Every structure is written in structure tokens, then in C-alpha cells.
XYZ file of N, CA and C in Angstrom:
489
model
N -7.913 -11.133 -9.375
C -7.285 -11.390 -10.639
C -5.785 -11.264 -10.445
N -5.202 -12.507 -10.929
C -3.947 -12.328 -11.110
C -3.020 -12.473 -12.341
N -2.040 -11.016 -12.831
C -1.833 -11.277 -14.476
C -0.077 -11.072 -14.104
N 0.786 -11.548 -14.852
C 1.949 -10.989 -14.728
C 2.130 -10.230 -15.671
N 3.418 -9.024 -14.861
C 3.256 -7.919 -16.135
C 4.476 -7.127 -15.989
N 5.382 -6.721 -16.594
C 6.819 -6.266 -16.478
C 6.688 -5.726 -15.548
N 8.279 -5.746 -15.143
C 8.963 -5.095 -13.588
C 9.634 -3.688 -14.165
N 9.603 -2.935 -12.540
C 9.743 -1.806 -13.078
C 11.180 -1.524 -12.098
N 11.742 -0.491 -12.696
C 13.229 0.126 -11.956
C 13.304 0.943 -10.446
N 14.475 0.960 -9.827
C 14.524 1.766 -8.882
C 16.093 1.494 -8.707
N 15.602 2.019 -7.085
C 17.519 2.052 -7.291
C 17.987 0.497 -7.136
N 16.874 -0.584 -6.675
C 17.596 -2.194 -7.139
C 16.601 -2.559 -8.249
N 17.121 -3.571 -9.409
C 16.495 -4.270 -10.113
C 15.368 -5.072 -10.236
N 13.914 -5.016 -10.311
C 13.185 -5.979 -9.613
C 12.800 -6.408 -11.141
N 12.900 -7.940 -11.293
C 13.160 -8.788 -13.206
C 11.507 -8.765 -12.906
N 10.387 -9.324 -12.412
C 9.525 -9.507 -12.477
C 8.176 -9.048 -11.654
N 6.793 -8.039 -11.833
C 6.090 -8.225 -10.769
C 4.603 -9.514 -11.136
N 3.830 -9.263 -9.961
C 2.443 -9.742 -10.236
C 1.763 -8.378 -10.326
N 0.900 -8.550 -10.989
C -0.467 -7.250 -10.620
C -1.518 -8.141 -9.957
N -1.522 -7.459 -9.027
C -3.053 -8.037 -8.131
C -4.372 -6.874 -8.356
N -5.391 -7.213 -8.466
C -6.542 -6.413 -8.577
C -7.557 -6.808 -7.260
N -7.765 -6.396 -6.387
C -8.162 -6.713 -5.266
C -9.697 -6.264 -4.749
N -10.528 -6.809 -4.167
C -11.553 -6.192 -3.296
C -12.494 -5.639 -4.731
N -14.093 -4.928 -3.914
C -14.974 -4.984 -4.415
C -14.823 -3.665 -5.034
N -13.467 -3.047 -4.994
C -13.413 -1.809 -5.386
C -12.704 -1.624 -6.819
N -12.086 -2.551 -7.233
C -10.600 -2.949 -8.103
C -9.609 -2.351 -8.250
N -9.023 -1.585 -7.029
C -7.767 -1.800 -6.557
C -7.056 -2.536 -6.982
N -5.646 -1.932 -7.886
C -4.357 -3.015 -8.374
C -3.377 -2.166 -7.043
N -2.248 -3.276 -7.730
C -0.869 -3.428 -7.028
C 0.015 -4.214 -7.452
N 1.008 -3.970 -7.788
C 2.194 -4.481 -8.330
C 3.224 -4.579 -6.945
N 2.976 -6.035 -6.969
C 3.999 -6.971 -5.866
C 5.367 -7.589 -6.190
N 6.232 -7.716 -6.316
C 7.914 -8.190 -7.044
C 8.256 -9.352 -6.602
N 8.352 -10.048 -7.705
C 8.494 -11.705 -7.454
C 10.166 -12.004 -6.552
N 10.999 -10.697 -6.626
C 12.407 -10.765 -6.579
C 12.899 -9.505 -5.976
N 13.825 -9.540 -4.755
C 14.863 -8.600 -4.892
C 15.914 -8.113 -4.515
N 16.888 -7.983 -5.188
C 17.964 -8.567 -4.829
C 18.611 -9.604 -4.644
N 18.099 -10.609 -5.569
C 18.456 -11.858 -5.530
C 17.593 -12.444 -4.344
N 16.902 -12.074 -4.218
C 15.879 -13.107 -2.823
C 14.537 -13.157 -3.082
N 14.139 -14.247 -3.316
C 12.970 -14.844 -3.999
C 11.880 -13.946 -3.094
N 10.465 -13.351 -3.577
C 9.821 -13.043 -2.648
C 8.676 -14.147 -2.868
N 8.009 -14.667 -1.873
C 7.232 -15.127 -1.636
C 5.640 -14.698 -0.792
N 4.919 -14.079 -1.610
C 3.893 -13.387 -1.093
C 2.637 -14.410 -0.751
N 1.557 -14.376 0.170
C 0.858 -14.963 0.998
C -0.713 -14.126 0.972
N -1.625 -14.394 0.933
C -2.536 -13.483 0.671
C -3.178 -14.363 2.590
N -3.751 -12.822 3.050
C -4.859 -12.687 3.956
C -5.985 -13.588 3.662
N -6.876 -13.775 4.269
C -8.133 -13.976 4.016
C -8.656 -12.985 3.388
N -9.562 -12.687 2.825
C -10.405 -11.126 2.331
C -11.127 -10.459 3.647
N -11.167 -9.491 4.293
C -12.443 -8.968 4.593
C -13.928 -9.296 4.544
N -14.082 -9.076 5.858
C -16.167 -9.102 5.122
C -16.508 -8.343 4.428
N -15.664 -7.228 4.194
C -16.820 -5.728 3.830
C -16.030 -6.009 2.452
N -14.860 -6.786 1.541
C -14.379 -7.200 0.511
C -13.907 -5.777 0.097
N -12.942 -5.065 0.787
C -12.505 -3.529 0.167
C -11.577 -4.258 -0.635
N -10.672 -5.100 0.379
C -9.341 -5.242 -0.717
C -8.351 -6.467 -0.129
N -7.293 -6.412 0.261
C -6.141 -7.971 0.652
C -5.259 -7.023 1.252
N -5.090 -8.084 2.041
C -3.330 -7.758 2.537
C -2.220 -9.033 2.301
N -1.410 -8.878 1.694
C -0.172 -9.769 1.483
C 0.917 -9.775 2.491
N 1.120 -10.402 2.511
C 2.679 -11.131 3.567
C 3.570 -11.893 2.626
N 4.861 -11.246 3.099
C 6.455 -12.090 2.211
C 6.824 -13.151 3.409
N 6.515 -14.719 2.429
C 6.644 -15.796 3.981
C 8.104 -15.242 4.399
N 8.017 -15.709 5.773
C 9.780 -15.385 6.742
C 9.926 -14.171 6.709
N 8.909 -13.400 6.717
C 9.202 -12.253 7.125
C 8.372 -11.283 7.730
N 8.400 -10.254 8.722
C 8.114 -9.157 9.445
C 7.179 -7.939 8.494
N 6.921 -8.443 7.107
C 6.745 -7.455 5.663
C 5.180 -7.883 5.512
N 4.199 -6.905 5.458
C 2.892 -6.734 5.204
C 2.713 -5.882 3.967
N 1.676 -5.971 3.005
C 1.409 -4.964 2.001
C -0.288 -4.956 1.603
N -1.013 -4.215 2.299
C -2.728 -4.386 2.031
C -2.933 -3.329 0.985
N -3.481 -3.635 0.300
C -4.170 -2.721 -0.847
C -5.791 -2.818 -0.660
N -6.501 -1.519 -0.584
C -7.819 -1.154 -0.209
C -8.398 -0.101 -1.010
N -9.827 -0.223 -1.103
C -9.901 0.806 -1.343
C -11.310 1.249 -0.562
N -11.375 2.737 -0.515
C -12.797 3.116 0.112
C -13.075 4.780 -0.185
N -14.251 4.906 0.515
C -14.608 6.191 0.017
C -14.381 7.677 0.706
N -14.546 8.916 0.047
C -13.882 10.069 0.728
C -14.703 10.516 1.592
N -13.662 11.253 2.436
C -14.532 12.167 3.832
C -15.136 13.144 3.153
N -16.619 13.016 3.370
C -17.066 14.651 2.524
C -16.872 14.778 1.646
N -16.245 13.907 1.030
C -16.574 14.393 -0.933
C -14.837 15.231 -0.578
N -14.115 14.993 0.252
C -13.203 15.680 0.116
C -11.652 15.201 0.200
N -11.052 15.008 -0.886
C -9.727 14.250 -1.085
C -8.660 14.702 0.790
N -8.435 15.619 1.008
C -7.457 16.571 2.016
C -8.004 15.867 3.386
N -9.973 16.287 3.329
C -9.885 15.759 4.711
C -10.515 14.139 5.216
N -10.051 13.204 3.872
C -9.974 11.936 3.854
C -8.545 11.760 4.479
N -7.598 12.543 3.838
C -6.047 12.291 4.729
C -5.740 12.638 6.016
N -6.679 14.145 5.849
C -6.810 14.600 7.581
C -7.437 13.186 8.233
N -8.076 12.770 7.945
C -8.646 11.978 8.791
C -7.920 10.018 8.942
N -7.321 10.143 8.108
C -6.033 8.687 8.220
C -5.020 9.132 9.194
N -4.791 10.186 8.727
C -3.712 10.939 9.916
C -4.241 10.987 11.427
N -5.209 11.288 11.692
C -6.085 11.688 12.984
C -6.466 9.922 13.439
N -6.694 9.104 12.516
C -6.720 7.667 12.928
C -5.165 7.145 13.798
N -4.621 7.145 12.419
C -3.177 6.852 12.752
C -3.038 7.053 14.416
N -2.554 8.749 14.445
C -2.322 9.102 15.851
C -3.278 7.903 17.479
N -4.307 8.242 16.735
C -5.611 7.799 17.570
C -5.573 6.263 17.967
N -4.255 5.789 16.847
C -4.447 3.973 17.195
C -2.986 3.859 18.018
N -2.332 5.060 18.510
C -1.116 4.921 18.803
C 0.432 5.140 18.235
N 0.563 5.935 17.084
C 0.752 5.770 15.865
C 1.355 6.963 15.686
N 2.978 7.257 15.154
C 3.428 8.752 15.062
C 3.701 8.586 13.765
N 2.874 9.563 13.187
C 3.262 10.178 11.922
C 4.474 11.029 11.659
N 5.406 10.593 11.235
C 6.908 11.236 10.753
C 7.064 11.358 10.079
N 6.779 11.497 8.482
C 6.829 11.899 7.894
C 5.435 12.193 6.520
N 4.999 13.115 5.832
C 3.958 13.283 5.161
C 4.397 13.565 3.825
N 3.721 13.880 2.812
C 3.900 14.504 1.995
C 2.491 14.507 0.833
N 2.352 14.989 -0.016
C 1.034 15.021 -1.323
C 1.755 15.910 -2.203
N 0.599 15.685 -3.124
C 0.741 16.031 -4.741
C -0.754 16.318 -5.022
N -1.051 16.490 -6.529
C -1.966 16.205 -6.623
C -2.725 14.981 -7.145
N -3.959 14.765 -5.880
C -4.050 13.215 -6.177
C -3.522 12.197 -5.307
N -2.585 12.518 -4.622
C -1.743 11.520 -3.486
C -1.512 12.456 -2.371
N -1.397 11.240 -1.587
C -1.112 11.518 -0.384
C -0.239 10.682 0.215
N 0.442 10.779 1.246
C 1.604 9.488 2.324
C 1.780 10.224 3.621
N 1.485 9.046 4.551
C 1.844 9.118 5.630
C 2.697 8.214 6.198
N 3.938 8.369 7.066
C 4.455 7.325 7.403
C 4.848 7.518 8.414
N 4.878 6.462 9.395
C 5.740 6.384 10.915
C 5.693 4.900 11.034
N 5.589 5.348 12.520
C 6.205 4.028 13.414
C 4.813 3.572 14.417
N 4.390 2.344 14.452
C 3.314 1.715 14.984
C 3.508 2.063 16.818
N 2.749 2.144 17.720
C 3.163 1.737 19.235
C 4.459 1.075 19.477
N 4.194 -0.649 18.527
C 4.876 -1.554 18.765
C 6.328 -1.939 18.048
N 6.394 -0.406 17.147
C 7.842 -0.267 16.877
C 7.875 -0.430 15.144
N 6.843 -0.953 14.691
C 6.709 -1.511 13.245
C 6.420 -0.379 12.512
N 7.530 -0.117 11.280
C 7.287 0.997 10.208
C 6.275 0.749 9.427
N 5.407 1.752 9.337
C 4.837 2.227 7.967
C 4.535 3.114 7.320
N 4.076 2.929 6.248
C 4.039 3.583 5.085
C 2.542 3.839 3.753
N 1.915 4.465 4.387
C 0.319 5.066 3.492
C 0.184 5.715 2.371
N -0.125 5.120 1.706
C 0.181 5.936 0.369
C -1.753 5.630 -0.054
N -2.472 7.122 -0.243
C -3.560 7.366 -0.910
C -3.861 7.846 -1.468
N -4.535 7.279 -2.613
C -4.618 8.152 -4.415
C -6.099 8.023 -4.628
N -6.095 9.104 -5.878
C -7.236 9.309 -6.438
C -7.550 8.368 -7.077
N -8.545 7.533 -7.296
C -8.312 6.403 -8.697
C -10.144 6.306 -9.003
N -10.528 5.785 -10.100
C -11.659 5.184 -10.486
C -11.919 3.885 -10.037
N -12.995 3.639 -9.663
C -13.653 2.261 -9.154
C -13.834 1.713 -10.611
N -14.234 0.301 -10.407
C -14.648 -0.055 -11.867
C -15.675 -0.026 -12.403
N -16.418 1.344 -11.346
C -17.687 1.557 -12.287
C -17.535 3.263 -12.318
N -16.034 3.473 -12.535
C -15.750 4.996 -12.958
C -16.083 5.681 -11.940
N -16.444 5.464 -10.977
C -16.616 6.619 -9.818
C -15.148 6.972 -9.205
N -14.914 8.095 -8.455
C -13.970 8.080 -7.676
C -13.810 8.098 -6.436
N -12.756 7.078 -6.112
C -12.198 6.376 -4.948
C -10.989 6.847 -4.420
N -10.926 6.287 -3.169
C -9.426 6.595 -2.973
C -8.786 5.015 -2.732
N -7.667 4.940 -3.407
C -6.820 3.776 -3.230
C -6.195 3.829 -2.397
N -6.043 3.081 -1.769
C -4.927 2.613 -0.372
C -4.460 1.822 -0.417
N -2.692 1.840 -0.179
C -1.919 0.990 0.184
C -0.898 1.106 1.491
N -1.084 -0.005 2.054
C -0.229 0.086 3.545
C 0.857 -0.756 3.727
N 2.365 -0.760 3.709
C 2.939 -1.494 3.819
C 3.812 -1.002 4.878
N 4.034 -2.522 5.934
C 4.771 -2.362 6.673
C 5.397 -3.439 7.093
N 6.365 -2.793 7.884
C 7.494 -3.944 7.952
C 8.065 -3.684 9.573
N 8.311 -4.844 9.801
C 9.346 -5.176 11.508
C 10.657 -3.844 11.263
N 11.255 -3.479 12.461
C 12.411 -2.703 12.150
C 13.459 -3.317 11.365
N 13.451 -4.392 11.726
C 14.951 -5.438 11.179
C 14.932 -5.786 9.713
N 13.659 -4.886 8.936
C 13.506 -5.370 7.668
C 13.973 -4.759 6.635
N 14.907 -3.693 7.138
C 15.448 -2.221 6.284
C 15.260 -2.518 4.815
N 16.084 -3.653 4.484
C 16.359 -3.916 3.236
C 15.097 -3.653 2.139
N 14.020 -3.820 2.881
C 12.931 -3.781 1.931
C 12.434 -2.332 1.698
N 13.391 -1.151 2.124
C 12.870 -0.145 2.452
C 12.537 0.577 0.778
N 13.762 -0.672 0.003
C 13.944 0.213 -1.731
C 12.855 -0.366 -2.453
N 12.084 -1.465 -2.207
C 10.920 -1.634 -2.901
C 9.556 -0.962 -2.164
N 9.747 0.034 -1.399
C 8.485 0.776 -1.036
C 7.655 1.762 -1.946
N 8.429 2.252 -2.088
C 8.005 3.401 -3.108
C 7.598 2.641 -4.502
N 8.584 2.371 -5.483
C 7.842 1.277 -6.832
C 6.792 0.718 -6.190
N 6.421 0.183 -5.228
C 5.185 -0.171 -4.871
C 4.077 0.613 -4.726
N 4.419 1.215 -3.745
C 3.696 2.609 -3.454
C 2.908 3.126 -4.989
N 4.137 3.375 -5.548
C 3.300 4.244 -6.684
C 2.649 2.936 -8.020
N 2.660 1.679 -7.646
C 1.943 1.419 -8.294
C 0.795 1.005 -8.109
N 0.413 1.761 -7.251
C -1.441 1.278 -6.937
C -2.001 2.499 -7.437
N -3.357 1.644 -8.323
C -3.998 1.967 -9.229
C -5.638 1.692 -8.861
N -6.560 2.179 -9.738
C -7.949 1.832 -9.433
C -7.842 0.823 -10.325
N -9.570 0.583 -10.781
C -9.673 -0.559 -11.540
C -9.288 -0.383 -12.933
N -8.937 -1.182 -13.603
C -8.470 -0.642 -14.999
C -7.385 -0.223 -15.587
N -6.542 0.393 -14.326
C -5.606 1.208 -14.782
C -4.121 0.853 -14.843
């Protein structure tokens, strides 16, 4: 599903997003048509077989953004992150920086191959009210700094279904 739906602030202006609702889980995400005066142009993946969720691409550019969703380790929010973290490492992958709340989580580093990212996983409802964890992964080439100020407004706008 795709609806447009006001843009939200940060430290640059973004006039417009999309909300995407994604995968068999309904996972949203708010993607920015604009920023900084530079048109974004987003690209959708194929879906998955297992249909969790999409990954988007900004054409001409080094910039990925997948929104997923899936289920917890053990019934347990902490060692669902322990265990993204323990992936991460495991695919080559330095985690530099972390942080949570309650309800969220982020992990972020740098790929083997030099490419930043950025994990952001929340508590959310599926659209049949159960709870999930939402995932969003965005990453980008080094040379892509600029996009570093629409991470976060992104970040925090992934949502379960509904929301």
C-alpha cells in the first residue's frame, strides 16, 4: 500500500513523504520524496519469498532502505537485539555504535566492504495485533554523507501495521 501523508522536520526540511506498508507483516515507513532540494527517487526490490517486507533504493545512488518485519528470540525483545548484533559481527560487520529505549533498539556500523549502516528495531503490532519486531535497515556507500540527516526521521518512522 501506498498513501501520501505529511512530511515531517529535522534539522533539513523534507515538504513531502510516502508511507509504504510492506510485507506479510504490515510494516510502514515513511520514505521523503525530497531533500534538500534533490528529488528522491525511490525503486522498490523485488519482495522476498518469505514476503517479511521491501527494500528501496534512491536511483543514482549508493542509498538502500529495507523495512521488515519478524519475530522475537524467545519471546524476548533484548535477546532478539543480542542476536542482530551477534549476526551483524558474524557477517563481517562492526558495530559502533548502539543504543535502546524502551521498545527500540539501533545498531550501527560499517559493512566489511566499507558501507554504513544503520538498524533500528521496534516493538510494533502485526496486523493481527500480535507483537513483532519492526525492522529497518538503511544504508548507504561512504560518499553518501549527505543523507546522513534523513536517517533518523526515517528511522523513527517505522511502525507496525496500522500505526
Amino acid at each position: 500500500m501506498r498513501a501520501l501523508a505529511l512530511g515531517f522536520t529535522c534539522l533539513a526540511t523534507v515538504a513531502m513523504a510516502d508511507v509504504w506498508e510492506v510485507g506479510r507483516f504490515g510494516v510502514s515507513i515513511e520514505l521523503p520524496d525530497e531533500h534538500e532540494g534533490r528529488d528522491l527517487v525511490w525503486r522498490a526490490d523485488p519482495p522476498p519469498a518469505n514476503a517479511d517486507g521491501q527494500r528501496f533504493r534512491v536511483d543514482g545512488t549508493g542509498i538502500s532502505v529495507a523495512a521488515y518485519g519478524g519475530y522475537m528470540v524467545e519471546n524476548s525483545f533484548e535477546r532478539t537485539v543480542e542476536a542482530a548484533r551477534v549476526f551483524a559481527e558474524q557477517d563481517g560487520s562492526t558495530v559502533t555504535y548502539r543504543a535502546s529505549g524502551e521498545g527500540w533498539a539501533v545498531l550501527s556500523g560499517r559493512r566489511a566492504d566499507g558501507t554504513v549502516y544503520y538498524h533500528r528495531l521496534a516493538l510494533a503490532p502485526d496486523c493481527e495485533g500480535q507483537e513483532i519486531i519492526a525492522n529497518v535497515m538503511i544504508e548507504r556507500e561512504p560518499g553518501e554523507r549527505w543523507f546522513d540527516t534523513l536517517t533518523g526521521p526515517i528511522a523513527k518512522s517505522l511502525g507496525g501495521c496500522a500505526e
